[in-house]
Amino acid sequence: MNTAMNYLTVLFVFLLLAAPSLYGAAHDRRIDREIRRARQAQERETLARGPEYAKVA
């Protein structure tokens, strides 16, 4: 019984310490997806306008 309780305690502490990092990683991935979608939409809009409106960068 003590061994099981020790494992659960270690698991709980690990999850408690890892949770903010995992949440931050998920948040970063969501923002990356939003940026990617915005860039793709901007590229489609630029292509629809024609070459005379293309940005020079």
mmCIF file of N, CA and C in Angstrom:
data_model
loop_
_atom_site.group_PDB
_atom_site.id
_atom_site.type_symbol
_atom_site.label_atom_id
_atom_site.label_comp_id
_atom_site.label_asym_id
_atom_site.label_seq_id
_atom_site.Cartn_x
_atom_site.Cartn_y
_atom_site.Cartn_z
ATOM 1 N N MET A 1 0.811 -1.193 0.000
ATOM 2 C CA MET A 1 0.000 0.000 0.000
ATOM 3 C C MET A 1 0.860 1.264 0.000
ATOM 4 N N ASN A 2 1.939 1.241 0.775
ATOM 5 C CA ASN A 2 2.818 2.397 0.821
ATOM 6 C C ASN A 2 3.473 2.653 -0.527
ATOM 7 N N THR A 3 3.838 1.583 -1.220
ATOM 8 C CA THR A 3 4.488 1.740 -2.520
ATOM 9 C C THR A 3 3.545 2.404 -3.512
ATOM 10 N N ALA A 4 2.307 1.963 -3.540
ATOM 11 C CA ALA A 4 1.320 2.558 -4.452
ATOM 12 C C ALA A 4 1.099 4.024 -4.111
ATOM 13 N N MET A 5 1.027 4.322 -2.831
ATOM 14 C CA MET A 5 0.824 5.703 -2.412
ATOM 15 C C MET A 5 2.029 6.567 -2.781
ATOM 16 N N ASN A 6 3.221 6.021 -2.656
ATOM 17 C CA ASN A 6 4.425 6.755 -3.039
ATOM 18 C C ASN A 6 4.425 7.054 -4.534
ATOM 19 N N TYR A 7 4.051 6.067 -5.355
ATOM 20 C CA TYR A 7 3.994 6.285 -6.798
ATOM 21 C C TYR A 7 2.964 7.355 -7.150
ATOM 22 N N LEU A 8 1.810 7.296 -6.504
ATOM 23 C CA LEU A 8 0.780 8.301 -6.775
ATOM 24 C C LEU A 8 1.229 9.696 -6.351
ATOM 25 N N THR A 9 1.955 9.769 -5.254
ATOM 26 C CA THR A 9 2.462 11.059 -4.794
ATOM 27 C C THR A 9 3.466 11.638 -5.789
ATOM 28 N N VAL A 10 4.373 10.799 -6.249
ATOM 29 C CA VAL A 10 5.365 11.253 -7.236
ATOM 30 C C VAL A 10 4.671 11.667 -8.522
ATOM 31 N N LEU A 11 3.690 10.887 -8.967
ATOM 32 C CA LEU A 11 2.955 11.225 -10.182
ATOM 33 C C LEU A 11 2.218 12.553 -10.023
ATOM 34 N N PHE A 12 1.600 12.761 -8.870
ATOM 35 C CA PHE A 12 0.874 14.003 -8.618
ATOM 36 C C PHE A 12 1.817 15.202 -8.641
ATOM 37 N N VAL A 13 2.955 15.091 -7.990
ATOM 38 C CA VAL A 13 3.919 16.195 -7.962
ATOM 39 C C VAL A 13 4.446 16.470 -9.365
ATOM 40 N N PHE A 14 4.731 15.399 -10.120
ATOM 41 C CA PHE A 14 5.206 15.577 -11.496
ATOM 42 C C PHE A 14 4.167 16.320 -12.329
ATOM 43 N N LEU A 15 2.910 15.885 -12.237
ATOM 44 C CA LEU A 15 1.863 16.554 -13.005
ATOM 45 C C LEU A 15 1.658 17.989 -12.553
ATOM 46 N N LEU A 16 1.784 18.220 -11.283
ATOM 47 C CA LEU A 16 1.650 19.575 -10.758
ATOM 48 C C LEU A 16 2.747 20.487 -11.311
ATOM 49 N N LEU A 17 3.953 19.953 -11.447
ATOM 50 C CA LEU A 17 5.051 20.752 -11.973
ATOM 51 C C LEU A 17 5.022 20.860 -13.497
ATOM 52 N N ALA A 18 4.522 19.839 -14.165
ATOM 53 C CA ALA A 18 4.528 19.822 -15.627
ATOM 54 C C ALA A 18 3.322 20.527 -16.238
ATOM 55 N N ALA A 19 2.250 20.683 -15.490
ATOM 56 C CA ALA A 19 1.017 21.248 -16.042
ATOM 57 C C ALA A 19 1.197 22.641 -16.655
ATOM 58 N N PRO A 20 1.859 23.591 -16.007
ATOM 59 C CA PRO A 20 2.010 24.916 -16.639
ATOM 60 C C PRO A 20 2.793 24.858 -17.950
ATOM 61 N N SER A 21 3.799 24.005 -17.985
ATOM 62 C CA SER A 21 4.590 23.882 -19.198
ATOM 63 C C SER A 21 3.765 23.278 -20.336
ATOM 64 N N LEU A 22 2.998 22.249 -20.028
ATOM 65 C CA LEU A 22 2.155 21.625 -21.048
ATOM 66 C C LEU A 22 1.075 22.580 -21.537
ATOM 67 N N TYR A 23 0.519 23.357 -20.621
ATOM 68 C CA TYR A 23 -0.479 24.355 -21.007
ATOM 69 C C TYR A 23 0.141 25.410 -21.923
ATOM 70 N N GLY A 24 1.341 25.864 -21.586
ATOM 71 C CA GLY A 24 2.023 26.854 -22.419
ATOM 72 C C GLY A 24 2.349 26.327 -23.799
ATOM 73 N N ALA A 25 2.757 25.074 -23.871
ATOM 74 C CA ALA A 25 3.065 24.473 -25.173
ATOM 75 C C ALA A 25 1.805 24.386 -26.033
ATOM 76 N N ALA A 26 0.692 23.998 -25.428
ATOM 77 C CA ALA A 26 -0.563 23.933 -26.175
ATOM 78 C C ALA A 26 -0.990 25.325 -26.636
ATOM 79 N N HIS A 27 -0.793 26.325 -25.813
ATOM 80 C CA HIS A 27 -1.134 27.699 -26.176
ATOM 81 C C HIS A 27 -0.277 28.182 -27.348
ATOM 82 N N ASP A 28 1.019 27.879 -27.299
ATOM 83 C CA ASP A 28 1.924 28.269 -28.384
ATOM 84 C C ASP A 28 1.540 27.597 -29.696
ATOM 85 N N ARG A 29 1.151 26.329 -29.632
ATOM 86 C CA ARG A 29 0.740 25.630 -30.851
ATOM 87 C C ARG A 29 -0.507 26.255 -31.451
ATOM 88 N N ARG A 30 -1.453 26.663 -30.596
ATOM 89 C CA ARG A 30 -2.673 27.297 -31.094
ATOM 90 C C ARG A 30 -2.347 28.615 -31.780
ATOM 91 N N ILE A 31 -1.473 29.409 -31.192
ATOM 92 C CA ILE A 31 -1.093 30.680 -31.790
ATOM 93 C C ILE A 31 -0.356 30.452 -33.107
ATOM 94 N N ASP A 32 0.507 29.445 -33.147
ATOM 95 C CA ASP A 32 1.204 29.132 -34.393
ATOM 96 C C ASP A 32 0.224 28.764 -35.508
ATOM 97 N N ARG A 33 -0.812 27.993 -35.165
ATOM 98 C CA ARG A 33 -1.823 27.635 -36.170
ATOM 99 C C ARG A 33 -2.558 28.874 -36.654
ATOM 100 N N GLU A 34 -2.878 29.800 -35.754
ATOM 101 C CA GLU A 34 -3.567 31.029 -36.164
ATOM 102 C C GLU A 34 -2.691 31.876 -37.081
ATOM 103 N N ILE A 35 -1.417 31.984 -36.758
ATOM 104 C CA ILE A 35 -0.494 32.762 -37.603
ATOM 105 C C ILE A 35 -0.374 32.115 -38.978
ATOM 106 N N ARG A 36 -0.264 30.788 -39.006
ATOM 107 C CA ARG A 36 -0.146 30.075 -40.287
ATOM 108 C C ARG A 36 -1.388 30.300 -41.148
ATOM 109 N N ARG A 37 -2.581 30.216 -40.525
ATOM 110 C CA ARG A 37 -3.811 30.442 -41.284
ATOM 111 C C ARG A 37 -3.889 31.874 -41.807
ATOM 112 N N ALA A 38 -3.458 32.835 -41.008
ATOM 113 C CA ALA A 38 -3.491 34.235 -41.438
ATOM 114 C C ALA A 38 -2.540 34.470 -42.605
ATOM 115 N N ARG A 39 -1.361 33.867 -42.544
ATOM 116 C CA ARG A 39 -0.402 34.022 -43.656
ATOM 117 C C ARG A 39 -0.933 33.387 -44.929
ATOM 118 N N GLN A 40 -1.552 32.209 -44.798
ATOM 119 C CA GLN A 40 -2.111 31.558 -45.978
ATOM 120 C C GLN A 40 -3.238 32.391 -46.580
ATOM 121 N N ALA A 41 -4.077 32.964 -45.735
ATOM 122 C CA ALA A 41 -5.163 33.816 -46.236
ATOM 123 C C ALA A 41 -4.599 35.053 -46.923
ATOM 124 N N GLN A 42 -3.537 35.614 -46.358
ATOM 125 C CA GLN A 42 -2.920 36.792 -46.958
ATOM 126 C C GLN A 42 -2.303 36.434 -48.313
ATOM 127 N N GLU A 43 -1.680 35.276 -48.407
ATOM 128 C CA GLU A 43 -1.098 34.853 -49.690
ATOM 129 C C GLU A 43 -2.183 34.625 -50.728
ATOM 130 N N ARG A 44 -3.297 33.997 -50.321
ATOM 131 C CA ARG A 44 -4.393 33.787 -51.273
ATOM 132 C C ARG A 44 -4.964 35.117 -51.738
ATOM 133 N N GLU A 45 -5.076 36.081 -50.832
ATOM 134 C CA GLU A 45 -5.601 37.392 -51.194
ATOM 135 C C GLU A 45 -4.652 38.109 -52.156
ATOM 136 N N THR A 46 -3.360 37.998 -51.910
ATOM 137 C CA THR A 46 -2.371 38.629 -52.777
ATOM 138 C C THR A 46 -2.410 38.010 -54.163
ATOM 139 N N LEU A 47 -2.541 36.683 -54.225
ATOM 140 C CA LEU A 47 -2.605 36.016 -55.523
ATOM 141 C C LEU A 47 -3.889 36.370 -56.266
ATOM 142 N N ALA A 48 -4.983 36.564 -55.538
ATOM 143 C CA ALA A 48 -6.245 36.912 -56.176
ATOM 144 C C ALA A 48 -6.219 38.319 -56.759
ATOM 145 N N ARG A 49 -5.453 39.216 -56.145
ATOM 146 C CA ARG A 49 -5.383 40.596 -56.626
ATOM 147 C C ARG A 49 -4.603 40.691 -57.929
ATOM 148 N N GLY A 50 -3.610 39.870 -58.070
ATOM 149 C CA GLY A 50 -2.796 39.927 -59.275
ATOM 150 C C GLY A 50 -1.383 40.361 -58.942
ATOM 151 N N PRO A 51 -0.474 40.234 -59.872
ATOM 152 C CA PRO A 51 0.914 40.524 -59.611
ATOM 153 C C PRO A 51 1.213 42.005 -59.366
ATOM 154 N N GLU A 52 0.375 42.915 -59.859
ATOM 155 C CA GLU A 52 0.687 44.337 -59.689
ATOM 156 C C GLU A 52 0.550 44.786 -58.239
ATOM 157 N N TYR A 53 -0.185 44.005 -57.408
ATOM 158 C CA TYR A 53 -0.339 44.358 -55.999
ATOM 159 C C TYR A 53 0.544 43.550 -55.060
ATOM 160 N N ALA A 54 1.370 42.710 -55.605
ATOM 161 C CA ALA A 54 2.211 41.860 -54.769
ATOM 162 C C ALA A 54 3.219 42.716 -53.992
ATOM 163 N N LYS A 55 3.472 42.313 -52.768
ATOM 164 C CA LYS A 55 4.414 43.063 -51.930
ATOM 165 C C LYS A 55 5.833 42.779 -52.385
ATOM 166 N N VAL A 56 6.659 43.800 -52.288
ATOM 167 C CA VAL A 56 8.069 43.635 -52.557
ATOM 168 C C VAL A 56 8.770 43.627 -51.217
ATOM 169 N N ALA A 57 9.366 42.470 -50.898
ATOM 170 C CA ALA A 57 10.003 42.386 -49.571
ATOM 171 C C ALA A 57 11.357 41.797 -49.701
#
